[in-house]
Tab-separated table of C-alpha atoms and ligand atoms in Angstrom:
chain	number	residue	atom	x	y	z
A	17	MET	CA	115.868	-6.114	-120.702
A	18	ASP	CA	113.176	-3.218	-121.225
A	19	PHE	CA	113.202	-0.708	-118.653
A	20	ALA	CA	109.833	1.103	-118.154
A	21	ALA	CA	109.774	4.920	-119.160
A	22	ARG	CA	108.860	5.856	-115.267
A	23	VAL	CA	111.987	5.353	-113.912
A	24	ASP	CA	114.016	7.065	-116.696
A	25	ARG	CA	112.281	10.221	-115.289
A	26	ILE	CA	114.319	10.464	-111.764
A	27	GLU	CA	117.470	10.355	-110.730
A	28	PRO	CA	118.691	8.477	-107.357
A	29	SER	CA	117.894	10.313	-104.218
A	30	ALA	CA	120.852	12.516	-103.403
A	31	THR	CA	120.358	12.856	-100.073
A	32	VAL	CA	120.710	8.843	-100.238
A	33	ALA	CA	123.382	8.273	-102.979
A	34	ILE	CA	125.129	10.736	-101.289
A	35	SER	CA	125.623	9.577	-97.982
A	36	ASN	CA	126.252	6.068	-99.981
A	37	LYS	CA	129.625	7.460	-101.017
A	38	ALA	CA	130.226	8.766	-97.658
A	39	SER	CA	129.500	5.153	-96.628
A	40	GLU	CA	132.318	3.708	-99.443
A	41	LEU	CA	134.991	5.850	-99.072
A	42	GLU	CA	134.828	5.371	-94.854
A	43	ALA	CA	134.738	1.126	-95.993
A	44	GLU	CA	138.339	2.361	-97.573
A	45	GLY	CA	139.135	3.818	-94.502
A	46	VAL	CA	138.578	7.514	-95.205
A	47	ASP	CA	137.963	9.659	-92.557
A	48	VAL	CA	134.922	11.344	-93.583
A	49	VAL	CA	132.609	14.105	-91.813
A	50	ASP	CA	128.860	13.216	-93.642
A	51	LEU	CA	126.243	16.083	-93.315
A	52	SER	CA	124.781	14.265	-96.043
A	53	VAL	CA	121.807	12.177	-94.958
A	54	GLY	CA	119.620	13.675	-92.496
A	55	ASP	CA	120.337	10.715	-90.253
A	56	ILE	CA	120.458	11.208	-86.347
A	57	VAL	CA	123.931	9.933	-85.727
A	58	ASP	CA	124.489	10.787	-82.245
A	59	PHE	CA	120.966	9.961	-80.381
A	60	ASP	CA	119.823	6.358	-79.808
A	61	THR	CA	116.177	5.336	-80.232
A	62	PRO	CA	114.527	6.185	-76.675
A	63	GLU	CA	115.164	3.287	-73.991
A	64	ASN	CA	111.418	2.307	-73.532
A	65	VAL	CA	110.933	2.918	-76.851
A	66	LYS	CA	113.211	0.292	-78.249
A	67	GLN	CA	111.992	-1.961	-74.606
A	68	ALA	CA	107.891	-1.164	-75.941
A	69	ALA	CA	109.143	-2.989	-79.132
A	70	LYS	CA	110.498	-6.479	-77.609
A	71	ASP	CA	107.983	-6.443	-74.973
A	72	ALA	CA	105.924	-6.128	-79.059
A	73	LEU	CA	108.141	-9.810	-80.187
A	74	ASP	CA	107.776	-11.268	-77.019
A	75	ALA	CA	103.596	-10.702	-76.932
A	76	GLY	CA	103.490	-12.779	-80.343
A	77	HIS	CA	103.202	-9.200	-82.119
A	78	THR	CA	104.293	-10.225	-85.313
A	79	GLY	CA	101.465	-11.535	-87.282
A	80	TYR	CA	99.605	-8.617	-90.289
A	81	THR	CA	97.748	-5.570	-88.676
A	82	PRO	CA	94.731	-4.613	-90.501
A	83	SER	CA	96.523	-2.237	-92.916
A	84	ASN	CA	96.212	0.962	-92.309
A	85	GLY	CA	97.488	0.251	-88.839
A	86	ILE	CA	97.028	-1.608	-85.215
A	87	PRO	CA	94.085	0.387	-82.988
A	88	GLU	CA	96.289	1.547	-80.177
A	89	LEU	CA	98.262	3.500	-82.528
A	90	LYS	CA	96.023	4.955	-85.198
A	91	SER	CA	93.849	6.749	-81.407
A	92	ALA	CA	97.902	7.920	-80.296
A	93	VAL	CA	97.956	9.610	-83.700
A	94	VAL	CA	94.446	11.194	-83.216
A	95	ASP	CA	95.206	12.735	-79.676
A	96	LYS	CA	98.668	13.452	-80.871
A	97	LEU	CA	97.079	15.615	-84.452
A	98	HIS	CA	94.458	17.342	-81.474
A	99	ASP	CA	96.348	19.191	-79.013
A	100	ASP	CA	98.118	20.440	-82.858
A	101	GLY	CA	94.491	21.784	-83.565
A	102	LEU	CA	93.360	18.949	-86.354
A	103	ASP	CA	90.614	18.166	-84.878
A	104	GLN	CA	89.048	17.500	-87.983
A	105	TYR	CA	90.708	13.451	-87.884
A	106	GLY	CA	89.371	10.589	-86.183
A	107	THR	CA	90.906	7.305	-86.635
A	108	GLU	CA	88.837	6.039	-89.630
A	109	ASN	CA	90.983	9.218	-91.531
A	110	ILE	CA	94.951	7.168	-90.755
A	111	VAL	CA	97.033	5.153	-91.910
A	112	VAL	CA	100.234	3.687	-90.788
A	113	THR	CA	102.689	3.495	-93.030
A	114	PRO	CA	106.127	2.555	-93.296
A	115	GLY	CA	107.907	5.299	-93.030
A	116	GLY	CA	106.631	8.804	-94.167
A	117	LYS	CA	108.203	8.247	-97.653
A	118	GLN	CA	105.451	5.645	-98.092
A	119	GLY	CA	103.526	7.763	-96.880
A	120	LEU	CA	103.684	10.298	-99.557
A	121	PHE	CA	103.833	8.189	-102.518
A	122	GLU	CA	100.173	6.644	-101.877
A	123	VAL	CA	98.841	10.275	-102.077
A	124	PHE	CA	100.696	11.379	-104.890
A	125	GLN	CA	99.621	8.351	-106.670
A	126	THR	CA	96.256	8.682	-104.931
A	127	LEU	CA	96.257	11.766	-106.139
A	128	ILE	CA	97.819	13.118	-109.471
A	129	ASP	CA	96.642	11.819	-112.866
A	130	ASP	CA	98.600	12.330	-116.126
A	131	GLY	CA	100.084	15.931	-116.254
A	132	ASP	CA	98.689	17.481	-113.309
A	133	GLU	CA	100.471	20.517	-111.475
A	134	VAL	CA	101.878	19.868	-108.213
A	135	VAL	CA	103.672	23.221	-106.932
A	136	LEU	CA	106.465	22.887	-104.943
A	137	LEU	CA	108.345	25.275	-102.488
A	138	ASP	CA	112.112	25.475	-103.443
A	139	PRO	CA	114.174	23.859	-101.872
A	140	ALA	CA	112.567	21.373	-101.565
A	141	TRP	CA	113.353	17.764	-100.664
A	142	VAL	CA	115.092	16.118	-103.626
A	143	SER	CA	112.096	13.076	-103.238
A	144	TYR	CA	108.420	15.236	-104.047
A	145	GLU	CA	110.013	15.394	-107.654
A	146	ALA	CA	110.729	12.106	-108.140
A	147	MET	CA	107.478	11.403	-106.479
A	148	VAL	CA	105.316	13.627	-108.965
A	149	LYS	CA	107.272	12.340	-111.657
A	150	LEU	CA	106.214	8.165	-110.539
A	151	SER	CA	102.405	10.045	-110.385
A	152	ASP	CA	102.878	10.901	-113.884
A	153	GLY	CA	102.146	14.893	-112.403
A	154	SER	CA	104.436	18.267	-114.157
A	155	LEU	CA	106.304	20.232	-112.078
A	156	LYS	CA	106.199	24.315	-110.857
A	157	ARG	CA	108.486	25.136	-108.616
A	158	VAL	CA	108.977	28.929	-106.496
A	159	ASP	CA	111.418	30.127	-105.433
A	160	THR	CA	111.611	31.405	-102.075
A	161	ALA	CA	115.950	30.817	-101.585
A	162	GLN	CA	115.322	34.927	-102.513
A	163	TYR	CA	113.843	36.253	-99.496
A	164	ASP	CA	115.980	34.114	-97.199
A	165	PHE	CA	114.027	30.675	-97.440
A	166	ALA	CA	110.542	32.464	-95.807
A	167	LEU	CA	106.944	32.096	-97.861
A	168	GLU	CA	105.453	35.818	-96.952
A	169	PRO	CA	107.253	37.097	-99.405
A	170	ALA	CA	106.889	34.323	-101.980
A	171	LEU	CA	103.302	34.565	-101.355
A	172	ASP	CA	102.941	36.648	-104.878
A	173	ASP	CA	104.723	34.475	-106.666
A	174	LEU	CA	103.039	31.700	-105.301
A	175	ALA	CA	99.333	33.077	-106.654
A	176	GLU	CA	101.193	33.393	-110.170
A	177	ALA	CA	101.941	29.756	-109.947
A	178	VAL	CA	98.863	28.098	-108.634
A	179	SER	CA	96.163	27.443	-111.312
A	180	ASP	CA	92.889	25.658	-111.992
A	181	ASP	CA	94.794	22.764	-113.060
A	182	THR	CA	96.929	22.151	-109.744
A	183	GLU	CA	95.601	19.253	-108.302
A	184	ILE	CA	98.305	19.819	-104.577
A	185	LEU	CA	100.719	22.086	-102.605
A	186	VAL	CA	103.395	20.955	-100.821
A	187	VAL	CA	103.792	22.858	-97.383
A	188	ASN	CA	106.651	21.090	-94.948
A	189	SER	CA	107.198	23.567	-92.535
A	190	PRO	CA	109.487	23.284	-90.196
A	191	GLY	CA	111.304	22.356	-93.381
A	192	ASN	CA	113.296	20.002	-95.537
A	193	PRO	CA	116.937	21.561	-96.057
A	194	HIS	CA	116.170	25.460	-95.421
A	195	GLY	CA	114.861	24.826	-91.492
A	196	ALA	CA	112.630	27.642	-92.472
A	197	VAL	CA	108.802	26.975	-90.279
A	198	TYR	CA	106.015	29.596	-91.898
A	199	SER	CA	104.567	32.012	-90.370
A	200	ASP	CA	100.570	31.902	-89.767
A	201	GLU	CA	100.576	35.005	-91.857
A	202	ALA	CA	102.362	33.154	-94.505
A	203	LEU	CA	99.825	29.508	-94.516
A	204	GLU	CA	96.781	31.711	-94.753
A	205	GLY	CA	97.978	33.258	-97.265
A	206	VAL	CA	98.776	29.508	-98.923
A	207	ARG	CA	94.657	28.613	-97.678
A	208	ASP	CA	93.612	31.349	-99.140
A	209	ILE	CA	95.058	30.286	-103.105
A	210	ALA	CA	94.167	26.775	-102.286
A	211	VAL	CA	91.029	27.833	-101.069
A	212	GLU	CA	90.824	29.947	-104.021
A	213	HIS	CA	92.178	27.126	-106.599
A	214	ASP	CA	90.217	24.432	-105.158
A	215	VAL	CA	94.086	22.302	-104.218
A	216	THR	CA	94.716	19.941	-102.112
A	217	VAL	CA	97.677	20.608	-99.447
A	218	VAL	CA	99.550	18.337	-98.664
A	219	ALA	CA	100.918	19.632	-95.335
A	220	ASP	CA	104.255	17.064	-94.567
A	221	GLU	CA	105.085	17.752	-90.672
A	222	ILE	CA	107.780	15.350	-90.466
A	223	TYR	CA	110.077	18.211	-88.623
A	224	LYS	CA	107.191	19.570	-86.545
A	225	GLU	CA	108.078	18.621	-83.342
A	226	ILE	CA	111.834	20.439	-84.091
A	227	THR	CA	111.921	23.846	-83.416
A	228	TYR	CA	114.288	26.419	-82.267
A	229	ASP	CA	113.850	29.326	-79.572
A	230	GLY	CA	110.391	28.603	-78.615
A	231	VAL	CA	108.855	28.620	-82.458
A	232	GLU	CA	105.714	27.281	-82.299
A	233	PRO	CA	105.337	25.854	-85.933
A	234	THR	CA	101.477	26.119	-86.991
A	235	SER	CA	99.505	22.742	-88.903
A	236	ILE	CA	97.748	24.374	-91.848
A	237	GLY	CA	94.771	21.861	-91.265
A	238	SER	CA	94.567	23.456	-88.299
A	239	LEU	CA	93.016	26.754	-90.140
A	240	GLU	CA	89.776	27.637	-90.946
A	241	GLY	CA	88.478	26.452	-94.895
A	242	MET	CA	91.678	23.783	-94.440
A	243	GLU	CA	90.094	21.068	-92.517
A	244	ASP	CA	88.577	18.978	-95.973
A	245	ARG	CA	91.641	20.013	-98.271
A	246	THR	CA	94.882	19.683	-96.062
A	247	ILE	CA	96.755	15.265	-95.802
A	248	THR	CA	98.617	16.019	-92.382
A	249	LEU	CA	102.261	13.793	-92.469
A	250	ASN	CA	104.007	12.228	-90.499
A	251	GLY	CA	106.295	10.196	-88.541
A	252	PHE	CA	109.120	8.532	-86.146
A	253	SER	CA	112.137	9.435	-87.836
A	254	LYS	CA	113.170	12.579	-86.142
A	255	ALA	CA	111.554	13.163	-83.838
A	256	TYR	CA	112.481	9.589	-81.818
A	257	ALA	CA	115.384	8.700	-83.876
A	258	MET	CA	113.405	6.087	-85.103
A	259	THR	CA	115.139	6.194	-88.760
A	260	GLY	CA	116.236	3.254	-89.352
A	261	TRP	CA	112.253	2.294	-87.847
A	262	ARG	CA	110.195	2.531	-90.948
A	263	LEU	CA	107.575	4.188	-88.959
A	264	GLY	CA	105.441	7.046	-89.958
A	265	TYR	CA	101.555	7.939	-90.714
A	266	TYR	CA	98.933	10.199	-92.627
A	267	ALA	CA	95.878	11.539	-91.419
A	268	ALA	CA	93.266	12.694	-94.764
A	269	PRO	CA	89.341	13.634	-95.395
A	270	GLU	CA	87.900	9.486	-95.483
A	271	GLU	CA	87.608	9.521	-98.683
A	272	LEU	CA	91.177	9.890	-99.975
A	273	ILE	CA	91.720	6.992	-97.199
A	274	ASP	CA	89.418	4.233	-99.001
A	275	GLN	CA	91.316	4.775	-102.477
A	276	SER	CA	95.241	5.846	-101.308
A	277	GLY	CA	94.422	2.633	-98.907
A	278	LYS	CA	94.319	0.161	-101.943
A	279	ILE	CA	97.638	1.336	-102.834
A	280	HIS	CA	98.607	0.962	-99.996
A	281	GLY	CA	97.180	-3.063	-99.099
A	282	HIS	CA	98.492	-4.384	-102.867
A	283	SER	CA	101.798	-2.585	-102.131
A	284	VAL	CA	103.059	-3.267	-98.783
A	285	THR	CA	99.991	-4.364	-96.280
A	286	CYS	CA	100.622	-3.044	-93.491
A	287	ALA	CA	103.547	-1.345	-91.531
A	288	VAL	CA	105.940	-3.975	-89.689
A	289	ASN	CA	103.551	-4.764	-85.735
A	290	PHE	CA	105.892	-4.710	-83.702
A	291	VAL	CA	107.019	-1.033	-84.992
A	292	GLN	CA	103.424	-0.032	-84.217
A	293	HIS	CA	103.661	-0.702	-80.778
A	294	ALA	CA	106.586	0.822	-79.743
A	295	GLY	CA	105.145	3.604	-82.398
A	296	VAL	CA	102.327	4.157	-79.500
A	297	GLU	CA	105.206	3.923	-76.682
A	298	ALA	CA	107.238	7.188	-78.613
A	299	LEU	CA	104.135	9.067	-79.512
A	300	GLU	CA	103.087	8.671	-75.412
A	301	ASN	CA	106.061	9.374	-73.468
A	302	THR	CA	109.330	10.393	-74.752
A	303	ASP	CA	108.797	14.120	-74.471
A	304	GLU	CA	111.967	14.192	-72.098
A	305	ALA	CA	114.038	12.483	-74.721
A	306	VAL	CA	112.675	14.683	-77.618
A	307	GLU	CA	113.382	17.555	-75.617
A	308	GLU	CA	116.893	16.265	-74.987
A	309	MET	CA	118.120	16.136	-78.794
A	310	ARG	CA	115.836	18.748	-80.003
A	311	SER	CA	117.678	21.545	-77.124
A	312	ALA	CA	120.902	19.609	-78.530
A	313	PHE	CA	120.034	20.408	-82.283
A	314	GLU	CA	119.740	23.998	-80.798
A	315	GLU	CA	122.998	24.566	-79.396
A	316	ARG	CA	124.833	22.757	-82.266
A	317	ARG	CA	122.363	24.706	-84.507
A	318	ASP	CA	124.011	28.299	-82.765
A	319	MET	CA	127.539	26.786	-82.992
A	320	LEU	CA	127.515	26.485	-86.152
A	321	VAL	CA	125.716	29.260	-87.697
A	322	ASP	CA	128.587	30.975	-85.356
A	323	LEU	CA	131.749	28.979	-87.017
A	324	PHE	CA	130.505	30.043	-90.312
A	325	ALA	CA	129.990	33.525	-89.162
A	326	GLU	CA	133.781	33.794	-87.516
A	327	HIS	CA	135.044	32.570	-91.707
A	328	GLY	CA	132.827	35.211	-93.108
A	329	LYS	CA	129.913	32.976	-93.940
A	330	GLU	CA	126.251	34.570	-92.947
A	331	VAL	CA	123.909	31.505	-93.531
A	332	PRO	CA	120.141	32.310	-92.891
A	333	THR	CA	119.331	30.888	-89.678
A	334	PRO	CA	117.598	27.709	-89.476
A	335	GLU	CA	114.226	27.589	-86.284
A	336	GLY	CA	114.074	24.089	-86.989
A	337	ALA	CA	114.367	20.810	-88.193
A	338	PHE	CA	118.721	19.497	-88.509
A	339	TYR	CA	119.756	21.272	-92.110
A	340	LEU	CA	121.104	24.767	-92.878
A	341	MET	CA	122.180	26.046	-96.501
A	342	LEU	CA	125.025	27.786	-96.833
A	343	PRO	CA	125.307	29.879	-99.791
A	344	VAL	CA	128.613	28.454	-101.693
A	345	ALA	CA	130.305	29.076	-105.619
A	346	ASP	CA	127.739	28.981	-108.740
A	347	ASP	CA	128.488	25.058	-109.163
A	348	ASP	CA	127.101	23.740	-106.407
A	349	VAL	CA	127.314	20.537	-107.458
A	350	ALA	CA	131.226	20.963	-108.463
A	351	TRP	CA	131.449	21.873	-104.822
A	352	ALA	CA	129.685	19.399	-103.036
A	353	GLU	CA	132.506	16.513	-105.267
A	354	GLU	CA	135.509	19.107	-104.271
A	355	ALA	CA	134.573	18.994	-100.380
A	356	ILE	CA	134.151	15.228	-100.126
A	357	GLU	CA	136.843	14.431	-102.470
A	358	THR	CA	139.480	17.084	-100.855
A	359	ALA	CA	137.766	17.856	-97.829
A	360	HIS	CA	136.682	14.436	-96.463
A	361	VAL	CA	133.524	16.312	-96.125
A	362	ALA	CA	129.886	14.730	-97.168
A	363	THR	CA	127.358	17.798	-98.196
A	364	VAL	CA	123.972	17.744	-100.609
A	365	PRO	CA	124.124	20.148	-103.530
A	366	GLY	CA	121.282	22.394	-103.828
A	367	SER	CA	120.881	22.302	-107.216
A	368	ALA	CA	118.752	18.060	-106.049
A	369	PHE	CA	116.783	20.344	-104.479
A	370	GLY	CA	115.961	22.981	-107.359
A	371	THR	CA	118.509	25.573	-105.394
A	372	PRO	CA	121.473	26.009	-107.055
A	373	GLY	CA	124.167	27.543	-105.615
A	374	TRP	CA	123.593	26.662	-102.043
A	375	VAL	CA	124.691	23.355	-100.684
A	376	ARG	CA	122.858	21.677	-97.395
A	377	LEU	CA	124.186	20.396	-94.134
A	378	ALA	CA	122.608	18.023	-91.779
A	379	TYR	CA	123.664	18.373	-88.271
A	380	ALA	CA	122.038	16.056	-86.144
A	381	ASN	CA	125.209	14.882	-85.340
A	382	SER	CA	128.115	15.892	-82.377
A	383	GLU	CA	129.152	19.079	-81.298
A	384	ASP	CA	133.237	18.111	-82.361
A	385	ARG	CA	132.781	16.584	-85.837
A	386	LEU	CA	130.340	19.185	-86.802
A	387	ARG	CA	132.967	21.585	-86.183
A	388	GLU	CA	136.394	19.126	-87.417
A	389	GLY	CA	133.730	19.795	-90.645
A	390	VAL	CA	133.101	22.992	-90.883
A	391	GLU	CA	137.778	23.385	-90.298
A	392	ARG	CA	138.127	21.113	-93.197
A	393	LEU	CA	135.994	23.291	-95.474
A	394	ALA	CA	137.809	26.153	-94.098
A	395	GLU	CA	141.026	24.462	-94.498
A	396	HIS	CA	140.810	23.415	-98.410
A	397	ASP	CA	139.894	26.744	-99.179
A	398	LEU	CA	135.963	26.450	-99.586
A	399	LEU	CA	134.476	28.912	-97.399
B	417	PMP	N1	109.277	14.356	-95.388
B	417	PMP	C1	110.518	15.362	-95.145
B	417	PMP	C2	110.881	16.851	-95.421
B	417	PMP	C3	111.348	14.536	-95.229
B	417	PMP	O1	113.052	14.871	-95.211
B	417	PMP	C4	111.829	12.831	-95.062
B	417	PMP	C5	113.191	12.570	-94.738
B	417	PMP	N2	113.480	11.996	-93.490
B	417	PMP	C6	110.603	12.372	-94.747
B	417	PMP	C7	109.558	13.376	-95.495
B	417	PMP	C8	110.644	10.787	-94.869
B	417	PMP	O2	111.253	10.711	-93.791
B	417	PMP	P1	111.071	8.900	-93.438
B	417	PMP	O3	110.499	7.876	-94.521
B	417	PMP	O4	112.006	8.435	-92.643
B	417	PMP	O5	109.675	8.961	-92.497
B	418	LIG	N1	115.374	12.933	-95.229
B	418	LIG	C1	116.276	12.385	-95.057
B	418	LIG	C2	117.122	14.048	-95.855
B	418	LIG	O1	116.801	14.571	-96.668
B	418	LIG	C3	116.288	10.889	-95.519
B	418	LIG	C4	116.910	10.863	-96.651
B	418	LIG	C5	115.564	11.197	-97.143
B	418	LIG	O2	114.312	9.762	-96.826
B	418	LIG	O3	116.297	11.384	-98.425
B	418	LIG	O4	118.660	13.377	-95.231
């Protein structure tokens, strides 16, 4: 077979591939502490959400739905966005997708022409780079690791990176893989740069519900001047422990939806019907379950930061999401390979996110397993 050049431009998703490797080792009988993929290991989808899916199946919600989503879910999404200060969006601005990932893919495909520039704030989630490359775009990357992942000190670098050739700037707060939540001052700085160069901001808010120490992330689309240049993306995977259900959405100006909706209709038709009904329940009736998970993640974050400190490793304290960046040897890929081969602890090298010298640990896992993971790394002289 003669493969298209675009597949040569990208690598398999590091987060997914390493977790597959951990599963393979487990199938061979190895006890792996898998801190690689951002999945929620010890919480299940809330019971009422599962029941809503069962009820929807019983009620015969098994056919195609309107391509951009069922009206009830789009309304519930709009209510949530309004709660976040994003008053510019109505139901006509929403596309419901099978996972947030599909939404991002549609947005990049819709906006990027050959050579158009996309600016990422590094470290940045692995799939942005691949999606930009699949859209024939070019990348500029701004390092925030040097500032312990804060955005405000990186604004000058960002102003230098963004030009009139920039089509998209991706803002992911709370962020994967670093867990930083960007301050209002930083977001206002981003807004000024975006307005100056007429740039569209893709605001990936998939971890918005998971923050610590009372931090409340601002949605950049709610800032003055950003209403019509922000695409706000979210999903159900993280806040509601629904990773395997594949449900997400994006909200954007109608002119974008008219275009991206064509890609959506031709590629997936619609998100799964009964899953969309469960999504309504997730948005409307899960406050307690979400809080239970959020507070457990906060305790685990505290525990991990303390454990690493006991081993002489200072790590930047994440304010959200459920990832932590650990500084390691220069060759983070070799470190991560050694960690999985010898200590049987799976992590993702920072290189995959644009920041060599670090690895990412996902801590949506039980305290026992997290403690076991750190102990194994220490025993194998990896800390
Ligand atoms: N954005 C970020 C930053 C992510 O970490 C992920 C991975 N969960 C996604 C988007 C996509 O998630 P999903 O497709 O499961 O909704
Ligand atoms: N986003 C999660 C992660 O970073 C899940 C896997 C993926 O979609 O990349 O691990």
